[in-house]
PDB file of C-alpha atoms in Angstrom:
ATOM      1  CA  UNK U 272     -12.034  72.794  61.111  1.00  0.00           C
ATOM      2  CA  UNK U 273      -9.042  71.553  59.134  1.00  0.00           C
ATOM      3  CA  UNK U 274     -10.415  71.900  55.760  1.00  0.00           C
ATOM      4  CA  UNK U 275     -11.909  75.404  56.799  1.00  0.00           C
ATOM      5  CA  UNK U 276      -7.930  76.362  57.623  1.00  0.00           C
ATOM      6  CA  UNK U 277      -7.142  74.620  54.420  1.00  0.00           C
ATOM      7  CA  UNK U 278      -9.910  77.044  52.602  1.00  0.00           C
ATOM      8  CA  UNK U 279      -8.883  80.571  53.921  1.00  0.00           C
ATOM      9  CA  UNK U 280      -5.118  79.717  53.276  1.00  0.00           C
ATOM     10  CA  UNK U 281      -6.249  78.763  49.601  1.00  0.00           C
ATOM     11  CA  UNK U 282      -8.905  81.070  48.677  1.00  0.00           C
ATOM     12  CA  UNK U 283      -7.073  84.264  47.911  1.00  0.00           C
ATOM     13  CA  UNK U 284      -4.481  81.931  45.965  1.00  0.00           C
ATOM     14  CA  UNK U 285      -7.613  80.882  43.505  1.00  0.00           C
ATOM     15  CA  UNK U 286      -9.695  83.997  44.016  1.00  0.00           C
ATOM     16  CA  UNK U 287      -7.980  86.877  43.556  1.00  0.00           C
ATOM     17  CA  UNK U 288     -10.784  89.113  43.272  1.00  0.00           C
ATOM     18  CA  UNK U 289     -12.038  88.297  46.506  1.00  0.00           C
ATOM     19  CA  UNK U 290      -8.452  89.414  48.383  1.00  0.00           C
ATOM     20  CA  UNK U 291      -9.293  91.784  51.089  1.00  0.00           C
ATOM     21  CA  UNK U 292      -8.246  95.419  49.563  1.00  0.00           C
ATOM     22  CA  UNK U 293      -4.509  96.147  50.302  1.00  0.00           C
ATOM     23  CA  UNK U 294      -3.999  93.064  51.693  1.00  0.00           C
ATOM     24  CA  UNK U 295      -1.057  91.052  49.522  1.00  0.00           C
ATOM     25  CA  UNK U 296      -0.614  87.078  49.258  1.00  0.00           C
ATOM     26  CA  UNK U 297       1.689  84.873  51.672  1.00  0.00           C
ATOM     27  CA  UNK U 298       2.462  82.893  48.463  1.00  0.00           C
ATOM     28  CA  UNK U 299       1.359  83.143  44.999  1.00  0.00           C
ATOM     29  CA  UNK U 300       1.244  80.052  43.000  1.00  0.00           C
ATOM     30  CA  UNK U 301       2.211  79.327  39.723  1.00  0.00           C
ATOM     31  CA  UNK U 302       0.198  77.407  36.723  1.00  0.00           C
ATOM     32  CA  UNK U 303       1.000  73.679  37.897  1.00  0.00           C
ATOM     33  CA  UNK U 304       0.934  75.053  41.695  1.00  0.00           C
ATOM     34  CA  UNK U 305      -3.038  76.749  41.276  1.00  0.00           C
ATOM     35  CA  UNK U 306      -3.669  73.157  39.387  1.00  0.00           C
ATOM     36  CA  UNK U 307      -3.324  71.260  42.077  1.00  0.00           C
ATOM     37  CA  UNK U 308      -4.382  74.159  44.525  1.00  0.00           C
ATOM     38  CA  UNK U 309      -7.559  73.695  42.546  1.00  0.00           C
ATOM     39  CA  UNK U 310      -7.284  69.864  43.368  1.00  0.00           C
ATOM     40  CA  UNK U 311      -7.067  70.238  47.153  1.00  0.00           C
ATOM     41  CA  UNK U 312     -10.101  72.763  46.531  1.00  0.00           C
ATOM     42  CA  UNK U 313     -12.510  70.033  45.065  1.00  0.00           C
ATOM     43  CA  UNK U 314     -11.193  67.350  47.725  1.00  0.00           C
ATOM     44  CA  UNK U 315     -12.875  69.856  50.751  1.00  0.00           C
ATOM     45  CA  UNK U 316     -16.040  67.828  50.742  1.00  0.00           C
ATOM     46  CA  UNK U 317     -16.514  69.796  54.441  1.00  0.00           C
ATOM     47  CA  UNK U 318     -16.981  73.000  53.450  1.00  0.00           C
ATOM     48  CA  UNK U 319     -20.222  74.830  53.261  1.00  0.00           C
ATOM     49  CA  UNK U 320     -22.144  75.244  50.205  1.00  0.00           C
ATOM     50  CA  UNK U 321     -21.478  78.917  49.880  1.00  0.00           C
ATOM     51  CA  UNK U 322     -17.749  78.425  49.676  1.00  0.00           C
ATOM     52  CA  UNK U 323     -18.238  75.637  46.930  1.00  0.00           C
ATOM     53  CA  UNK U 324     -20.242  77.982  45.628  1.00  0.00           C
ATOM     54  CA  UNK U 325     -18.123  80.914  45.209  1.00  0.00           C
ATOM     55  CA  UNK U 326     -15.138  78.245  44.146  1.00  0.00           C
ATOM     56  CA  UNK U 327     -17.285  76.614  41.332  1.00  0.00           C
ATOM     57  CA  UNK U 328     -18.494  79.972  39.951  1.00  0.00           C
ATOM     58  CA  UNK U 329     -14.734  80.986  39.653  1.00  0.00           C
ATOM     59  CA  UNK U 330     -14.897  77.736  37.511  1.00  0.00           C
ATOM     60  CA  UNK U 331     -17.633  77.228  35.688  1.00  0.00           C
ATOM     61  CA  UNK U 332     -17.060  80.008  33.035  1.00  0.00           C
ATOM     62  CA  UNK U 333     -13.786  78.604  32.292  1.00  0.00           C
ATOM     63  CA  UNK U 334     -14.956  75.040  32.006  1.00  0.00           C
ATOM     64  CA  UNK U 335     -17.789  76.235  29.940  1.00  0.00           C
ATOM     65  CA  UNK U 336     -15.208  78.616  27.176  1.00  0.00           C
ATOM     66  CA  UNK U 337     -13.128  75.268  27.377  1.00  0.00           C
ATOM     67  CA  UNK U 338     -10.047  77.335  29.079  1.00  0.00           C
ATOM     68  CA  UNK U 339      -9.788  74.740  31.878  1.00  0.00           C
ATOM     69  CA  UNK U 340      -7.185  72.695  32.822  1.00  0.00           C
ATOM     70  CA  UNK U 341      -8.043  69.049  33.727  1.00  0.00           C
ATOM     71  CA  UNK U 342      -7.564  69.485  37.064  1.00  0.00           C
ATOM     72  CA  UNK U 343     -10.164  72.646  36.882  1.00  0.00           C
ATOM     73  CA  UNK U 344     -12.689  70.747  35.243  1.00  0.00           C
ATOM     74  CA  UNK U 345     -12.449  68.154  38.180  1.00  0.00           C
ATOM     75  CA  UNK U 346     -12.227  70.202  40.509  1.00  0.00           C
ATOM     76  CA  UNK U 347     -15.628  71.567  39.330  1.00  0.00           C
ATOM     77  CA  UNK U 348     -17.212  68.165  39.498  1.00  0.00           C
ATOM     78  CA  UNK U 349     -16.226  67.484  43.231  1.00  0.00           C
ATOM     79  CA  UNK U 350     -17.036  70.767  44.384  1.00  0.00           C
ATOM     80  CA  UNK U 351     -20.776  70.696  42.714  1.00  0.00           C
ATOM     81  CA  UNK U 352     -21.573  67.077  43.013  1.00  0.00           C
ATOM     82  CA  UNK U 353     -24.906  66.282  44.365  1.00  0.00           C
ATOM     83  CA  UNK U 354     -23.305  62.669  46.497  1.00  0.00           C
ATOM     84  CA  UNK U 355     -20.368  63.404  47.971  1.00  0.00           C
ATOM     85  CA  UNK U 356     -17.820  60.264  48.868  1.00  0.00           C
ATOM     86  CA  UNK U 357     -17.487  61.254  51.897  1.00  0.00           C
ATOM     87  CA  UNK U 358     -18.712  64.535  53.073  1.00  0.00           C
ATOM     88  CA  UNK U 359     -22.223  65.249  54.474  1.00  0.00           C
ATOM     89  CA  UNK U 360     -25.432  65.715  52.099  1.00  0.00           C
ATOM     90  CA  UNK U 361     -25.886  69.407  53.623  1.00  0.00           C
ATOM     91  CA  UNK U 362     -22.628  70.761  52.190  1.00  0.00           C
ATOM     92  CA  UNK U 363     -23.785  70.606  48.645  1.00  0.00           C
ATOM     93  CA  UNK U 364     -24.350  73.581  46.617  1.00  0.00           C
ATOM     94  CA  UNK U 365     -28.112  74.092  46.206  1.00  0.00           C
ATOM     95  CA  UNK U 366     -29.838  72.605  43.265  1.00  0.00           C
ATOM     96  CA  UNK U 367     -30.688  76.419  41.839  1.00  0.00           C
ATOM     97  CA  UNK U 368     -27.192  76.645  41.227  1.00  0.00           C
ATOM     98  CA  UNK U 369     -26.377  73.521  39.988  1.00  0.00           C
ATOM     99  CA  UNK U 370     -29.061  73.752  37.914  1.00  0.00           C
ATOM    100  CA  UNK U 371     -27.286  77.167  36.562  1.00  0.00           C
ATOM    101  CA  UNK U 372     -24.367  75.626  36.104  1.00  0.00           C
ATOM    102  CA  UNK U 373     -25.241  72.830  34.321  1.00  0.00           C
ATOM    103  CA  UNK U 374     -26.971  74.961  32.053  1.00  0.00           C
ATOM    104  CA  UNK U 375     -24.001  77.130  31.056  1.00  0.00           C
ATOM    105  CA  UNK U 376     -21.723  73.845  31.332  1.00  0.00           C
ATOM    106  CA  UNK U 377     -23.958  71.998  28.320  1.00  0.00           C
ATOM    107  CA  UNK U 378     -23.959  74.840  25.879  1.00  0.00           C
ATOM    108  CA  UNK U 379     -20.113  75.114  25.852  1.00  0.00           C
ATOM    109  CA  UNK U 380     -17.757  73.380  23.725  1.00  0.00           C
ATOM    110  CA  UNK U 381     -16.412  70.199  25.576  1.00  0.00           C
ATOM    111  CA  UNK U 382     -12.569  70.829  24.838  1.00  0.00           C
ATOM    112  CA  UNK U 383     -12.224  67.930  27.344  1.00  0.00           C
ATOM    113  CA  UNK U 384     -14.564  65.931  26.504  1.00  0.00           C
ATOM    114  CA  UNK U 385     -14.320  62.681  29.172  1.00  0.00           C
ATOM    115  CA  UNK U 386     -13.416  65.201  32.160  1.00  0.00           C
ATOM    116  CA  UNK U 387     -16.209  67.840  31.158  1.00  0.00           C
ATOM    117  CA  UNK U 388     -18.935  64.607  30.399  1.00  0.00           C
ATOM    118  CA  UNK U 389     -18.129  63.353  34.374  1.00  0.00           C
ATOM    119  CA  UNK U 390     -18.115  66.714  35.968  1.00  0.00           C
ATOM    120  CA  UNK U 391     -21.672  67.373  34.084  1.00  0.00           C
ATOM    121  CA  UNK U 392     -22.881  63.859  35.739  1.00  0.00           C
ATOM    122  CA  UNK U 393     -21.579  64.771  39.022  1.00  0.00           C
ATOM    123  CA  UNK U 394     -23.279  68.002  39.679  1.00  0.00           C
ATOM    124  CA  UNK U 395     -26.552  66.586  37.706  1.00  0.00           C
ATOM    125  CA  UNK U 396     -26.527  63.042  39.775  1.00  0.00           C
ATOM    126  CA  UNK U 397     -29.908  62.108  40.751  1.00  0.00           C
ATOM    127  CA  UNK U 398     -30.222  61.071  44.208  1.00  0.00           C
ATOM    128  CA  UNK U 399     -33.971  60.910  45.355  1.00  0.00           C
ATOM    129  CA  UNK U 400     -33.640  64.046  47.467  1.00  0.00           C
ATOM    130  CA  UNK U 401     -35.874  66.684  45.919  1.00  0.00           C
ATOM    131  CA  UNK U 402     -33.369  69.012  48.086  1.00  0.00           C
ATOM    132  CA  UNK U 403     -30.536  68.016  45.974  1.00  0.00           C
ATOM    133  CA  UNK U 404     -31.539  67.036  42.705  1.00  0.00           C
ATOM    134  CA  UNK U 405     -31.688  69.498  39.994  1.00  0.00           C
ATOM    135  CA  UNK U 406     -35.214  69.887  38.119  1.00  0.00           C
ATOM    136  CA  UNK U 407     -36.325  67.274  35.567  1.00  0.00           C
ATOM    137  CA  UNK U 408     -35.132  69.373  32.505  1.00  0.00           C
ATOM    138  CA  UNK U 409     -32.304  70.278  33.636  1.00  0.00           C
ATOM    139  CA  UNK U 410     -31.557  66.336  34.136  1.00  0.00           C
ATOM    140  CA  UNK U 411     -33.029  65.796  30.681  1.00  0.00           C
ATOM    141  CA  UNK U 412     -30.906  67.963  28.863  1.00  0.00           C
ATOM    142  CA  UNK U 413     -27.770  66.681  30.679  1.00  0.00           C
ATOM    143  CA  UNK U 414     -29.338  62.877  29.235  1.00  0.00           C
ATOM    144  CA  UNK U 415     -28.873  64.221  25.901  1.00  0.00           C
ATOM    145  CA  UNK U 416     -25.675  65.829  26.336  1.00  0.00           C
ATOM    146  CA  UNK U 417     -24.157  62.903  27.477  1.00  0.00           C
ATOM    147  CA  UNK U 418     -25.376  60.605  24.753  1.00  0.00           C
ATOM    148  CA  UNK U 419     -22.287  60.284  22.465  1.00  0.00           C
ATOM    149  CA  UNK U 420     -19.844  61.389  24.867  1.00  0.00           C
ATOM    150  CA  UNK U 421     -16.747  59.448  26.645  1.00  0.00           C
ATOM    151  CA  UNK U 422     -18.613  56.985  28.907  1.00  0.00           C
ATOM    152  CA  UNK U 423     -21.769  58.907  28.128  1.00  0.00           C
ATOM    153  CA  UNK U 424     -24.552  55.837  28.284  1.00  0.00           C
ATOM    154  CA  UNK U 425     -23.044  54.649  31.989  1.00  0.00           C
ATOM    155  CA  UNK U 426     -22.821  58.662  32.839  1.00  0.00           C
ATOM    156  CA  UNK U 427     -26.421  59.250  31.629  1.00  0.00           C
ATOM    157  CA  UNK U 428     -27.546  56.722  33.718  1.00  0.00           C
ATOM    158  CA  UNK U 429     -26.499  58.231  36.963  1.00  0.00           C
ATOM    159  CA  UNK U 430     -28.427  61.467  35.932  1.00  0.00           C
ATOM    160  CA  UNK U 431     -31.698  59.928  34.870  1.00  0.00           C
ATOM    161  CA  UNK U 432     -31.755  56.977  37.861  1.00  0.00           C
ATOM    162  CA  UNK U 433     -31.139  56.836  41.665  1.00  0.00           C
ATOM    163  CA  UNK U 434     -28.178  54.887  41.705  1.00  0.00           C
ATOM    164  CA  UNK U 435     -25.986  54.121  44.600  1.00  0.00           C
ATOM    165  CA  UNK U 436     -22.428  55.219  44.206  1.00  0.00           C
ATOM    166  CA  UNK U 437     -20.448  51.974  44.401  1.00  0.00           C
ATOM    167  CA  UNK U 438     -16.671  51.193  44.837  1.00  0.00           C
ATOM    168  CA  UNK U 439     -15.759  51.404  40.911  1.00  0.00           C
ATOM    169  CA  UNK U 440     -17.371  55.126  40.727  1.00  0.00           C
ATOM    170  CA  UNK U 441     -15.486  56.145  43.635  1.00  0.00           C
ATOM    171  CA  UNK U 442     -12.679  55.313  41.829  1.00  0.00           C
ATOM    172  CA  UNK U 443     -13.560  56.807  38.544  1.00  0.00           C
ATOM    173  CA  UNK U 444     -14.696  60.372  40.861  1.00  0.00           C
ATOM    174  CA  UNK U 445     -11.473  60.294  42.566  1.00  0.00           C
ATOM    175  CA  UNK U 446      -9.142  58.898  40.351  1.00  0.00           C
ATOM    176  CA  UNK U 447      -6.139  60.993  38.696  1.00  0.00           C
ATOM    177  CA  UNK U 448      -4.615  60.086  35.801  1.00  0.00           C
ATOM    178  CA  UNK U 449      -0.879  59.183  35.383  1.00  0.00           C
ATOM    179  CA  UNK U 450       1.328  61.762  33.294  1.00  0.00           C
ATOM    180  CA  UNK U 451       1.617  60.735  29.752  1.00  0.00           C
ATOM    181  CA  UNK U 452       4.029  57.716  28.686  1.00  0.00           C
ATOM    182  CA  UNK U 453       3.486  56.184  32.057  1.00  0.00           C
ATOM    183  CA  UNK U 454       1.804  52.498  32.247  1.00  0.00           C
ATOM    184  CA  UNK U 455       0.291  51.386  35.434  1.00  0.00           C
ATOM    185  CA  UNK U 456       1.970  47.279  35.136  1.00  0.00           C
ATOM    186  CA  UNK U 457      -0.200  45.154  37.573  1.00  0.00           C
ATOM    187  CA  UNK U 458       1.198  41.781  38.921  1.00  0.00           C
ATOM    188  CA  UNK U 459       0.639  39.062  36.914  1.00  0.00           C
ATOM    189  CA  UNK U 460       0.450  41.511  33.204  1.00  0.00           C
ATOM    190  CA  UNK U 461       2.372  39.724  30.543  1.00  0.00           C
ATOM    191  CA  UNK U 462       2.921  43.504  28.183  1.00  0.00           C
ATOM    192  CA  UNK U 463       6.198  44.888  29.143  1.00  0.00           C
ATOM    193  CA  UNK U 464       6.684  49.036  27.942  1.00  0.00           C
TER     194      UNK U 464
END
């Protein structure tokens, strides 16, 4: 229920179009604001499959035209990934429109190229579930895509095999990045900045 809350207060934010007539914002956001509004958006892993939906569509044509922010273009990948980390199975989009999106997302230009290449893999996962998965072809093409790409042989591999989502690609799915000129120092490193 919280994330459905979360959603309503949201949506008009990131989908203008879809503001009831007459009715104006609480809020409006500005550019870094809808970034991470867009952020919290892909993190709903509870919402229905028609919301993702209608929240990846607003996405997908931006993604695709290479007018997305990072932050967009992840947001796309959580919000049409075929595993979730931690949501249900039944909350995923349906594989018809994955499949659509997948198809518009490999014939753009990949202005972020490692961001656009894991978003792809997400949404074009294989997972065993003929429910889920999007058709062979589809799958194919996203193969071939890949190939050449940031991470693209590891990447491919989750599209053309069933395989498990382990600890390290939880980590690569939900990590964010840290602003530029900033080192992450780990005990024990020797490199000083």
């Amino acid at each position: 229920a919280q994330q459905q809350v979360i959603h309503r207060e949201i949506r008009p934010v990131l989908l203008p179009e879809a503001r009831k007539k007459g009715k104006s914002l609480r809020w409006k956001a500005g550019k870094q604001e809808a970034r991470e509004l867009w952020q919290v958006a892909g993190s709903l892993e509870l919402l229905d499959g028609g919301a993702k939906e209608e929240l990846g569509a607003a996405l997908v044509a931006r993604v695709a035209r290479g007018k997305a922010s990072e932050a967009e273009v992840w947001a796309l990948g959580r919000l049409g990934a075929r595993v979730p980390v931690h949501g249900p199975v039944n909350t995923v989009v349906s594989a018809d429109v994955a499949a659509d999106w997948l198809g518009r997302l490999c014939k753009g230009r990949w202005e972020r190229a490692a961001g656009v290449a894991l978003a792809v893999a997400q949404i074009a996962r294989r997972t065993g579930d003929p429910t889920r998965d999007v058709p062979a072809d589809v799958r194919d093409s996203v193969v071939e895509r890949l190939t050449g790409e940031p991470r693209g042989n590891e990447l491919a591999r989750w599209v053309s095999e069933v395989v498990a989502m382990d600890v390290a690609q939880q980590g690569l799915v939900l990590s964010e990045s840290l602003p530029t000129g900033l080192r992450l120092v780990l005990p024990g490193d020797t490199a000083t900045s």
